[in-house]
Coordinates of C-alpha atoms and ligand atoms in Angstrom, one line a residue:
X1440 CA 0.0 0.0 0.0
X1441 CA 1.3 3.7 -0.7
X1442 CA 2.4 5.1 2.4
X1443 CA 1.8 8.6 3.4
X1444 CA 4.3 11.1 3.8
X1445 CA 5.2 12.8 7.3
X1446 CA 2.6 15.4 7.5
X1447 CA -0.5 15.0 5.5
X1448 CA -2.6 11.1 6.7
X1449 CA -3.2 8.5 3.5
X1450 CA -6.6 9.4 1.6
X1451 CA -8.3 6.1 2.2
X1452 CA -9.3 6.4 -1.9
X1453 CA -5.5 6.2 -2.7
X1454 CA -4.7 3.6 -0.2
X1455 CA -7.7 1.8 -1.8
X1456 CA -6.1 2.1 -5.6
X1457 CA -2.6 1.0 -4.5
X1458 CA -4.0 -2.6 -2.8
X1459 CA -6.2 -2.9 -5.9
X1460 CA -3.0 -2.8 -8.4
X1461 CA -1.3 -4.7 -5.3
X1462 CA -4.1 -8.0 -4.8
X1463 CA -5.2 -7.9 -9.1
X1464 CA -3.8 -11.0 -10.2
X1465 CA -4.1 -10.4 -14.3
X1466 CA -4.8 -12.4 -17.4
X1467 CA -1.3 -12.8 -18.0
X1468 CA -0.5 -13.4 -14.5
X1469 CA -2.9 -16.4 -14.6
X1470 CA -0.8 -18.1 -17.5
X1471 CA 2.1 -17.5 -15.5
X1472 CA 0.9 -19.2 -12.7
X1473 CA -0.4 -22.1 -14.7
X1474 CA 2.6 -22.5 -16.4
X1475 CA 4.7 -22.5 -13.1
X1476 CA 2.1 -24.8 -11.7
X1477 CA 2.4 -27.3 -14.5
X1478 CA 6.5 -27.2 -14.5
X1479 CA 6.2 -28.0 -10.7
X1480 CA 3.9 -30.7 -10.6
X1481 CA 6.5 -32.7 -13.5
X1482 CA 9.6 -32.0 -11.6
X1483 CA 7.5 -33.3 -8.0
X1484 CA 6.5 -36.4 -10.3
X1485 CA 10.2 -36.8 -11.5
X1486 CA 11.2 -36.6 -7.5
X1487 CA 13.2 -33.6 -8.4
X1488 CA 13.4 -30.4 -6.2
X1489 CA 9.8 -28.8 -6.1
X1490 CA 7.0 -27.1 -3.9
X1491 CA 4.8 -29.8 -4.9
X1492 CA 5.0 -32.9 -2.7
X1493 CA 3.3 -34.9 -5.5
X1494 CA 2.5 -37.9 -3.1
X1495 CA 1.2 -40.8 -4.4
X1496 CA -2.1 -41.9 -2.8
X1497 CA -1.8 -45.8 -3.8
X1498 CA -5.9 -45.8 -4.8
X1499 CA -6.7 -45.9 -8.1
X1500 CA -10.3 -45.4 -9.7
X1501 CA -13.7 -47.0 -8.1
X1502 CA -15.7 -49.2 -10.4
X1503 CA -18.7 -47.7 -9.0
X1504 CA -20.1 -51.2 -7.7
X1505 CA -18.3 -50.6 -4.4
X1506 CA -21.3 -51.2 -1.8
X1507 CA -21.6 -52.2 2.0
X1508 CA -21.8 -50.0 5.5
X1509 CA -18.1 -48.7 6.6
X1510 CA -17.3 -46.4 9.0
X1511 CA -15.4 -43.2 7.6
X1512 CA -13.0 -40.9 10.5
X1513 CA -12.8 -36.9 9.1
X1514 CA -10.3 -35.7 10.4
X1515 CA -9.5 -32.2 8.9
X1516 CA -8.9 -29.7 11.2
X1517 CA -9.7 -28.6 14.9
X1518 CA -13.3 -30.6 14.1
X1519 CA -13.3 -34.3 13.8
X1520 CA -16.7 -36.3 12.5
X1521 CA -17.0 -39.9 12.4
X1522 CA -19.8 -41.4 10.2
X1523 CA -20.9 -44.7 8.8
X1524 CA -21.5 -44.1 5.6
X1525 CA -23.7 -46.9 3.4
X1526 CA -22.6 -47.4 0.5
X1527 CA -25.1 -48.3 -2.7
X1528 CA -23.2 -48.7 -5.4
X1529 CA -23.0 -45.4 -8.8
X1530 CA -22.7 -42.6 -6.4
X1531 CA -25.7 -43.7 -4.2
X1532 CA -25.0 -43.2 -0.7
X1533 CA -26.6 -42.9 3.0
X1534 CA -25.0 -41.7 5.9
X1535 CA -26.9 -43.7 8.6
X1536 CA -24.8 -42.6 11.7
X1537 CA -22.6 -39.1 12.2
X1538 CA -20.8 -37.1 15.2
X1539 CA -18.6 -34.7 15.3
X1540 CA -16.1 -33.4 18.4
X1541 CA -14.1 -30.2 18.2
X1542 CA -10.1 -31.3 19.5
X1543 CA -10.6 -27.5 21.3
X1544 CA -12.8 -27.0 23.9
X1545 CA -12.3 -23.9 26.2
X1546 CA -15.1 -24.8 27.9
X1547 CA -13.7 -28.1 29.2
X1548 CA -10.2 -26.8 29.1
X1549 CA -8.7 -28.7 26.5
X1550 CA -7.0 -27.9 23.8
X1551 CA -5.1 -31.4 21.8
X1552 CA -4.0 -29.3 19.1
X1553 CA -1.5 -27.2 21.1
X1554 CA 2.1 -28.2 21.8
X1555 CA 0.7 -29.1 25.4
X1556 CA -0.4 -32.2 24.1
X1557 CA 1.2 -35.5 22.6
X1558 CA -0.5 -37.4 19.8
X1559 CA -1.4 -40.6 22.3
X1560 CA -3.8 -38.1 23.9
X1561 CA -5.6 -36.6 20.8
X1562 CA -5.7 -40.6 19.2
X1563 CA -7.3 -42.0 22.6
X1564 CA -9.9 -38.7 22.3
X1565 CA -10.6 -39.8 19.0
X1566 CA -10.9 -43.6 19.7
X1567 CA -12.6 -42.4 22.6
X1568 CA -15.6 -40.7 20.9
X1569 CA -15.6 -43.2 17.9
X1570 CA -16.1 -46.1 20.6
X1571 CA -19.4 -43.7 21.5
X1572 CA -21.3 -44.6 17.9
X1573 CA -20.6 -48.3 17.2
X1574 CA -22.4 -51.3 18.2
X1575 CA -21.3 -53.8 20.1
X1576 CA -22.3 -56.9 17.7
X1577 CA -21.0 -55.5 14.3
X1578 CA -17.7 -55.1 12.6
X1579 CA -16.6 -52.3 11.2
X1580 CA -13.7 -51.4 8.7
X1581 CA -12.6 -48.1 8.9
X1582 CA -11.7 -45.3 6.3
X1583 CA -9.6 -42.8 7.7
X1584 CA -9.7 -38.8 5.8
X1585 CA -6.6 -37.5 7.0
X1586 CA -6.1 -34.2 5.9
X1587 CA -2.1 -33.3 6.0
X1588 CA 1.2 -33.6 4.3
X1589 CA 1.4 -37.5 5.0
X1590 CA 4.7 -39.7 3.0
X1591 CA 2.1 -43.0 1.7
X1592 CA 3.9 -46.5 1.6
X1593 CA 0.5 -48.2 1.1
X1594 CA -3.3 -47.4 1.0
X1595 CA -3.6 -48.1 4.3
X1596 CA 0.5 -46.9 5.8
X1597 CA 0.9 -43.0 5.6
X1598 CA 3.2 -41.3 8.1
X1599 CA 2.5 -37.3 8.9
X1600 CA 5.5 -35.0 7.1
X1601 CA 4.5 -32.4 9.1
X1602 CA 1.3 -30.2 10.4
X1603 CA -0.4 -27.5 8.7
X1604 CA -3.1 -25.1 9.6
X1605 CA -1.5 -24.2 12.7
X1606 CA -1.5 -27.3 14.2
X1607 CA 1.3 -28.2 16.8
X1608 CA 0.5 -31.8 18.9
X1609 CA 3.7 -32.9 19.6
X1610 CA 4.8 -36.9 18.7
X1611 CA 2.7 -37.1 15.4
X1612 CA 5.0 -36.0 13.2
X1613 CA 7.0 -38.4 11.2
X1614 CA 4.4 -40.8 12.9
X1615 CA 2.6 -43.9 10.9
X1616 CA -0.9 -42.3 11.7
X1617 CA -2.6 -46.0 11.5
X1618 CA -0.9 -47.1 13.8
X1619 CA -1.2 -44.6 16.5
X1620 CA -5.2 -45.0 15.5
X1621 CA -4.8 -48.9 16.1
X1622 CA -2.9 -48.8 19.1
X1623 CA -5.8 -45.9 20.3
X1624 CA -8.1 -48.0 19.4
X1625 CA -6.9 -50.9 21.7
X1626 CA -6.5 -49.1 24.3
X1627 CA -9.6 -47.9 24.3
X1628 CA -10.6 -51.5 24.1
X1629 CA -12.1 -51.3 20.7
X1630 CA -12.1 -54.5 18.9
X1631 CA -14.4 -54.4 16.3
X1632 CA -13.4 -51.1 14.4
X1633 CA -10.5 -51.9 11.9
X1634 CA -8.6 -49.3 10.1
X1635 CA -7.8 -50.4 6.2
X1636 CA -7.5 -47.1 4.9
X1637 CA -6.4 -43.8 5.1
X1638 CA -6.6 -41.0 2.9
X1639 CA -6.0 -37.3 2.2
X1640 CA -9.4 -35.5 1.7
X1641 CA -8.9 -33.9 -1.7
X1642 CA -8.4 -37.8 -2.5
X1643 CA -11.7 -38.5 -0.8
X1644 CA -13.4 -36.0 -2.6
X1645 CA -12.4 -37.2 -5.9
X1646 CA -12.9 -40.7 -5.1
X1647 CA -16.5 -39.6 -3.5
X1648 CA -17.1 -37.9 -7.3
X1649 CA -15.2 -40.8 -8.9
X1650 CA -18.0 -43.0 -7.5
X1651 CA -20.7 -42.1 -9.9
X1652 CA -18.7 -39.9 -12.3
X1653 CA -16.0 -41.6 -14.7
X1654 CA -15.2 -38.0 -15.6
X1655 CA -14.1 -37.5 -12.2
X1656 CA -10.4 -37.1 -12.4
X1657 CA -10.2 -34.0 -10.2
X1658 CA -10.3 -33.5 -6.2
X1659 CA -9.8 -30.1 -4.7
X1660 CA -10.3 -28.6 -1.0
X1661 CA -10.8 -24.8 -0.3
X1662 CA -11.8 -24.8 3.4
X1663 CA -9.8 -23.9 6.3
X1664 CA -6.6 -25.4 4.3
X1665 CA -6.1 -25.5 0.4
X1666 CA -5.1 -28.6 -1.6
X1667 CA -5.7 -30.2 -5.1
X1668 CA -5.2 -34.4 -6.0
X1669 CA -5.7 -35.5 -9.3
X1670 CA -5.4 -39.2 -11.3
X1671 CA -2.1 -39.0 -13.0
X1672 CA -2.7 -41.5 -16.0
X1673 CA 0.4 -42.7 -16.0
X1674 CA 0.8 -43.5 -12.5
X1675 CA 3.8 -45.4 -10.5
X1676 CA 2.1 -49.1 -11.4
X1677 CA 1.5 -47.7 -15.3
X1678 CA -2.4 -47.5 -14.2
X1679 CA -4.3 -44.0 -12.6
X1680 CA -3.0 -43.4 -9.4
X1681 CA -4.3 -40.9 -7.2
X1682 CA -1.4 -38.3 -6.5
X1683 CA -1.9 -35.9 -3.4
X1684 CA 0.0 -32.5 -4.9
X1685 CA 0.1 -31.1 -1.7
X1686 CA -0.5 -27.7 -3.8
X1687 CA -0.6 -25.6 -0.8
X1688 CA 2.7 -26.0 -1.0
X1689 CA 3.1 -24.3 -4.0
X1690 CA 5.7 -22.0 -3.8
X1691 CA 5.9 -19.6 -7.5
X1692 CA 2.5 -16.7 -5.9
X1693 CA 3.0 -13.6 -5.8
X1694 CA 3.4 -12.4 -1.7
X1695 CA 2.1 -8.6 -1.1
X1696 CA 3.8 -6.9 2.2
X1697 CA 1.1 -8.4 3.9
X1698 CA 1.9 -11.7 3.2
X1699 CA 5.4 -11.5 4.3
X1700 CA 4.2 -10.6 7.3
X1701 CA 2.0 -13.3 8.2
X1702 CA 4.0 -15.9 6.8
X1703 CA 7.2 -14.5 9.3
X1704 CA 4.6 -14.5 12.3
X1705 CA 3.5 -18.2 11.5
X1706 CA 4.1 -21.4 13.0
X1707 CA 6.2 -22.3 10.1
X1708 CA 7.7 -19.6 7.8
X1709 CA 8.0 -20.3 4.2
X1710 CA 6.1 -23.4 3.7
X1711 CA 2.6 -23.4 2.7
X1712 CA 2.7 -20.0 0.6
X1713 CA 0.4 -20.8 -1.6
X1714 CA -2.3 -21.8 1.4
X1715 CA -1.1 -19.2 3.5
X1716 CA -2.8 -16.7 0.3
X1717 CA -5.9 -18.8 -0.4
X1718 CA -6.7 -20.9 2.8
X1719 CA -9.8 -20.1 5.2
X1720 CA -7.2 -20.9 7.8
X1721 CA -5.4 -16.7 6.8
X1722 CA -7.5 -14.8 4.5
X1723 CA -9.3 -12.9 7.5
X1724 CA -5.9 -12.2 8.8
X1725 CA -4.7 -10.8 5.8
X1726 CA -7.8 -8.5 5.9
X1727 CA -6.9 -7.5 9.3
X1728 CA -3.0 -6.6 8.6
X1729 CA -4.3 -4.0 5.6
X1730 CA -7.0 -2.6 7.7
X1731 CA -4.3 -1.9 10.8
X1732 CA -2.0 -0.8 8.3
X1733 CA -4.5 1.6 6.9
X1734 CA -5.3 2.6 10.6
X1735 CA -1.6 3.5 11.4
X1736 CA -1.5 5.3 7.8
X1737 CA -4.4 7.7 9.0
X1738 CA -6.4 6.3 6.5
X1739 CA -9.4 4.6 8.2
X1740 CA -10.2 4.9 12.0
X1741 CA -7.9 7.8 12.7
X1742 CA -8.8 8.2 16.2
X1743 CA -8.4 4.5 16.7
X1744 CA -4.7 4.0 16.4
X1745 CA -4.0 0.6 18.2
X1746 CA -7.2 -0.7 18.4
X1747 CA -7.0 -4.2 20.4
X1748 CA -9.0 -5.3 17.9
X1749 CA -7.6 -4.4 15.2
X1750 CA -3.5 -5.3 16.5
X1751 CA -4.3 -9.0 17.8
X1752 CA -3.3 -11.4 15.2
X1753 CA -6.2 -13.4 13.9
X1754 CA -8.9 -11.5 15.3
X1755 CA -11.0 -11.1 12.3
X1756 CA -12.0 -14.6 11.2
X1757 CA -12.8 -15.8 7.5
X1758 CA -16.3 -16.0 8.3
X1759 CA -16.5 -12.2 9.2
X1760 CA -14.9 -11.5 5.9
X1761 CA -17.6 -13.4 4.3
X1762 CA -20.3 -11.3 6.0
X1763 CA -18.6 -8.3 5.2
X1764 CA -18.2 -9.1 1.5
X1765 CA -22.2 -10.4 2.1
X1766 CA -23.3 -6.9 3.5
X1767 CA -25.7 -5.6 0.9
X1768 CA -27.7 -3.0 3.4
X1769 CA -27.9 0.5 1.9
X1770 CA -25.8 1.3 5.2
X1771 CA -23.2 -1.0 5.8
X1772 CA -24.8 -1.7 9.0
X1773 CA -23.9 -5.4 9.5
X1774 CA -20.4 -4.4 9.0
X1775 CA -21.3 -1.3 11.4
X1776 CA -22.6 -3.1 13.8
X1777 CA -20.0 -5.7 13.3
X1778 CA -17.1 -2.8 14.0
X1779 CA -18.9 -1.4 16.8
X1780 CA -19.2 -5.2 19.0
X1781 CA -15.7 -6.8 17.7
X1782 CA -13.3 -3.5 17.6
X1783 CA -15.1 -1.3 19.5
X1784 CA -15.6 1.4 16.9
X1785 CA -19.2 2.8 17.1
X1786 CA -18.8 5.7 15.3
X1787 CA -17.2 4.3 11.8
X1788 CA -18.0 6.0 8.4
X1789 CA -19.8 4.9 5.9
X1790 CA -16.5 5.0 3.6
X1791 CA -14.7 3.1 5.9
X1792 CA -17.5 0.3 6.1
X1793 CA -16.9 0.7 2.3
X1794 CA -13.2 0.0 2.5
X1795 CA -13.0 -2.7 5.1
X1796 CA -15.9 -4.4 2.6
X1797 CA -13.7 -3.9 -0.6
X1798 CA -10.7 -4.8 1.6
X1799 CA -12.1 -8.2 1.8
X1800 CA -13.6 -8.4 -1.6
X1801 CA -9.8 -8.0 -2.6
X1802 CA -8.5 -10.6 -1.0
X1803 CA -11.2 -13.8 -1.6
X1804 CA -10.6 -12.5 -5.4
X1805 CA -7.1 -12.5 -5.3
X1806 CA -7.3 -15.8 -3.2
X1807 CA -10.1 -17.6 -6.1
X1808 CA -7.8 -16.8 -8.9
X1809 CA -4.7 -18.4 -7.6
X1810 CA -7.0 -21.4 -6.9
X1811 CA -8.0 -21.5 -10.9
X1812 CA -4.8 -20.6 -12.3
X1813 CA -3.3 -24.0 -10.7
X1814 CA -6.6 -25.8 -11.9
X1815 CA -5.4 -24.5 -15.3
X1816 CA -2.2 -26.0 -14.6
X1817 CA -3.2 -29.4 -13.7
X1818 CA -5.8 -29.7 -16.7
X1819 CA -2.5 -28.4 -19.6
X1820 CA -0.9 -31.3 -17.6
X1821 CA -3.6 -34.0 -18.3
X1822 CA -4.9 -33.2 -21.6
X1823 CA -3.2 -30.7 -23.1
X1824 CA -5.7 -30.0 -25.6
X1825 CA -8.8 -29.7 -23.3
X1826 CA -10.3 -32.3 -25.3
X1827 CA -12.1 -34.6 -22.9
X1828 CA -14.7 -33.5 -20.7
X1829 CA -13.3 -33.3 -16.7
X1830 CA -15.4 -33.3 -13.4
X1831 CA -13.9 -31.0 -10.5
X1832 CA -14.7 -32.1 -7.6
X1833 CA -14.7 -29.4 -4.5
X1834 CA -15.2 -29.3 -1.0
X1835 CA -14.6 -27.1 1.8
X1836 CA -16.5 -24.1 3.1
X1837 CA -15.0 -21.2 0.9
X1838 CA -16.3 -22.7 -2.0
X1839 CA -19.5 -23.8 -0.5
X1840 CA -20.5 -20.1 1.3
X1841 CA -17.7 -17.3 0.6
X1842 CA -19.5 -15.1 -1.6
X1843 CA -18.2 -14.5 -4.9
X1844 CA -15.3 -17.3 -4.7
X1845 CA -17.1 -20.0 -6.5
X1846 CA -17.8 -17.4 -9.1
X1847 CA -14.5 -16.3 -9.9
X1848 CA -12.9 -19.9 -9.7
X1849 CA -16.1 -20.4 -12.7
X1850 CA -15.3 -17.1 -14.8
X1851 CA -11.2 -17.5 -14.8
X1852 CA -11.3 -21.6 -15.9
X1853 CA -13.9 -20.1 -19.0
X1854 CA -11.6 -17.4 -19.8
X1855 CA -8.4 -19.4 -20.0
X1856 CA -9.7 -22.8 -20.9
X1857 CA -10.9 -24.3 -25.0
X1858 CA -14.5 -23.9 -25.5
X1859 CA -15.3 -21.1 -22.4
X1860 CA -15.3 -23.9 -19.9
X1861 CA -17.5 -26.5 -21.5
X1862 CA -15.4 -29.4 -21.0
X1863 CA -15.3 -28.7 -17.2
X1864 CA -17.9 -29.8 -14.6
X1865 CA -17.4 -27.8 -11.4
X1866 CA -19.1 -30.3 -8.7
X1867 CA -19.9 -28.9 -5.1
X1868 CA -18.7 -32.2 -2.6
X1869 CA -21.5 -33.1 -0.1
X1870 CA -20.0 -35.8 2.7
X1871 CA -17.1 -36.0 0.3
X1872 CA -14.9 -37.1 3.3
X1873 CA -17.6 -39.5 4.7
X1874 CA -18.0 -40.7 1.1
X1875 CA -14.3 -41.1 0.0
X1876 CA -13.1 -42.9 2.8
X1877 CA -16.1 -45.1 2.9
X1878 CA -15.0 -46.2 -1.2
X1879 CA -11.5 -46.5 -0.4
X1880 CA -12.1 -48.6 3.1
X1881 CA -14.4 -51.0 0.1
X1882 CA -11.5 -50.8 -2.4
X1883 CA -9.7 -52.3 0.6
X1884 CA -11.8 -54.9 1.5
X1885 CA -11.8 -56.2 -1.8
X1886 CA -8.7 -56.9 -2.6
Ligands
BGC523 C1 -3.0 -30.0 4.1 C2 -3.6 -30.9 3.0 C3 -5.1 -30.8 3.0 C4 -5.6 -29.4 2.9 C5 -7.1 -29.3 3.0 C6 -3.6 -28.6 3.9 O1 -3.2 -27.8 5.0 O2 -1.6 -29.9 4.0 O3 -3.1 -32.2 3.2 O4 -5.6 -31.6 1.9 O5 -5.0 -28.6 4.0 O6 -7.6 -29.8 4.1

């Protein structure tokens, strides 16, 4: 953002125009990125140096007759669900049983994603809550949607390369992750739950639209973290393999001030740049680091130089950026009310309801269009021509509610794709976790 000089504060207008030529991420700059993406994801698959892991899932393609009850373990984030999922063969599913359990709790005083605790305790709370939903007279086998950076030596043998989204438990990394399930499981005194697979959730989502879709050949995540798996035709064994790209590793973005910033203030600087730009898990604190730099500029706020609010890291979360960007009153007065409860600011101007709402505009665009650029990429890499027809399968609560990021993910793949976008299907997941790991537990049992 332009700074202002000594004696005159910024004019909120120019500090506006400089962010917009700041966050614009142009036609060109989409090809770039595409390009880059595309270049990355052959030197990860050639196990030279690259941002993308390129991690081979060992699950290929579901015949669609895969049918029977299995239990499915999400585990994501600071929210775990555990399901059983029925499974009824060409996409046809039912999930008959379903809890979730946060791994935070204030309340209760526990927090298992914090250095303070080892992985035994989080597995044994897990184990702990799945024993709550099963029944004593059935067997179960058990799909597991694990949703990190995890090194695969088998469908069901994946150990953790290392935390993302902030997450810090101490003794998982570098951990075989089915194992410290199992041995949770036993000593929990579970004996009729058997893990046979585990699974990275973009693979679960393609696998869940792989189920009923043979055009499915796409998974992608843009929720609290960002990641993208695809079938590589030509995979290890010469058939499709599911390859986890880890692409919120993806390294080529471009990083605005802000983004320096937040990347040196997190858990793990330099890894994760592309997610640290796109994920649910930052883009509300990359809306708060402009806005407090605009307050210290004199822009916004002047009398509310080092507003608590505004200086404590992660205060504004995603979802109040998506109710900014959602504020449609003639007023601003959801984002009025919303500066007068969270930063104490009762007396904000309609202009500077106007900023903090283009502000965040800014960054979900800016965040959508470096999501479709490496879509781009991944498609020039499996049919360079665009000449089959490709199903996209995404989950994750950006694209399901942030408002306008489905959109622009939709308007960039028809501007830089062969026929505007008609060979791509754009599918929004529902239970794609649930689902996925369900199909890959039956891939298991039959072999
Ligand atoms: C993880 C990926 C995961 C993605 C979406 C990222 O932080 O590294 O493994 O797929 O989040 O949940």
């Amino acid at each position: 953002m332009a700074k202002k000089n000594n004696t005159t504060p910024l004019q909120l207008s120019d500090a506006l125009l400089s962010l917009d030529s700041e966050f614009q991420i142009t036609r060109g700059m989409v090809q770039e990125i595409a390009a880059a993406f595309q270049m990355q994801m052959q030197a990860g698959l050639l196990k030279r140096p690259a941002s993308l892991k390129m991690l081979p899932a060992f699950i290929g393609r579901p015949s669609g007759n895969e049918r029977g009850s299995y239990l499915a373990l999400d585990f994501g984030g600071t929210n775990i669900r555990v399901m059983l999922v029925n499974l009824q063969g060409n996409g046809c599913y039912q999930v008959t049983k379903n809890k979730s359990f946060p791994l935070i709790c204030s309340q209760e005083g526990y927090d298992l994603t914090s250095p303070d605790a080892v992985g035994t305790d989080m597995f044994d709370y897990i184990a702990k809550q799945i024993k709550t939903i099963l029944d004593q007279n059935e067997r179960y086998l058990l799909g597991h949607t694990f949703s990190f950076p995890s090194c695969h030596t088998g469908i069901n043998a994946a150990s953790l390369i290392c935390w993302t989204k902030e997450i810090r438990t101490r003794e998982v990394e570098g951990k075989d992750i089915t194992h410290l399930l199992d041995e949770a499981l036993q000593r929990a005194g579970i004996k009729n739950v058997k893990p046979v697979a585990i699974l990275n959730d973009t693979v679960a989502a393609m696998l869940a639209g792989a189920y009923g879709d043979r055009n499915c050949d796409i998974g992608s995540i843009c929720g609290t973290g960002h990641n993208t798996c695809y079938f590589e035709p030509n995979g290890p064994d010469g058939l499709p393999m599911a390859i986890n790209m880890e692409s919120g590793n993806f390294d080529d973005v471009p990083f605005s001030v802000y983004d320096w910033l937040l990347d040196n203030n997190s858990h793990r600087p330099g890894e994760q740049r592309l997610e640290k730009l796109v994920g649910g898990c930052y883009l509300g604190e990359i809306v708060r680091l402009i806005a407090a730099d605009m307050v210290e500029e004199g822009a916004m706020f002047p009398d509310d130089k080092g507003n608590p609010g505004m200086l404590l890291p992660y205060s504004i979360k995603t979802e109040y950026v998506s109710s900014m960007i959602a504020d449609e009153t003639p007023g601003l007065s959801n984002i009025k009310i919303w500066c007068r409860d969270h930063l104490g600011i009762s007396n904000s101007t309609w202009e500077e309801r106007a900023a903090l709402k283009h502000i965040s505009g800014l960054v979900v665009t800016r965040a959508a269009s470096l999501v479709a650029a490496t879509y781009i990429g991944i498609l020039n890499h499996i049919d360079a021509g665009h000449n089959r027809t490709h199903s996209l399968v995404i989950d994750g609560s950006l694209y399901q509610k942030l408002p306008g990021f489905a959109d622009r993910i939709t308007a960039v793949l028809n501007d830089h794709t062969v026929n505007n976008g008609q060979g791509i299907r754009l599918i929004k997941a529902q239970d794609a976790s649930g689902v996925g790991a369900a199909v890959a537990a039956s891939l298991c049992a039959a072999r």
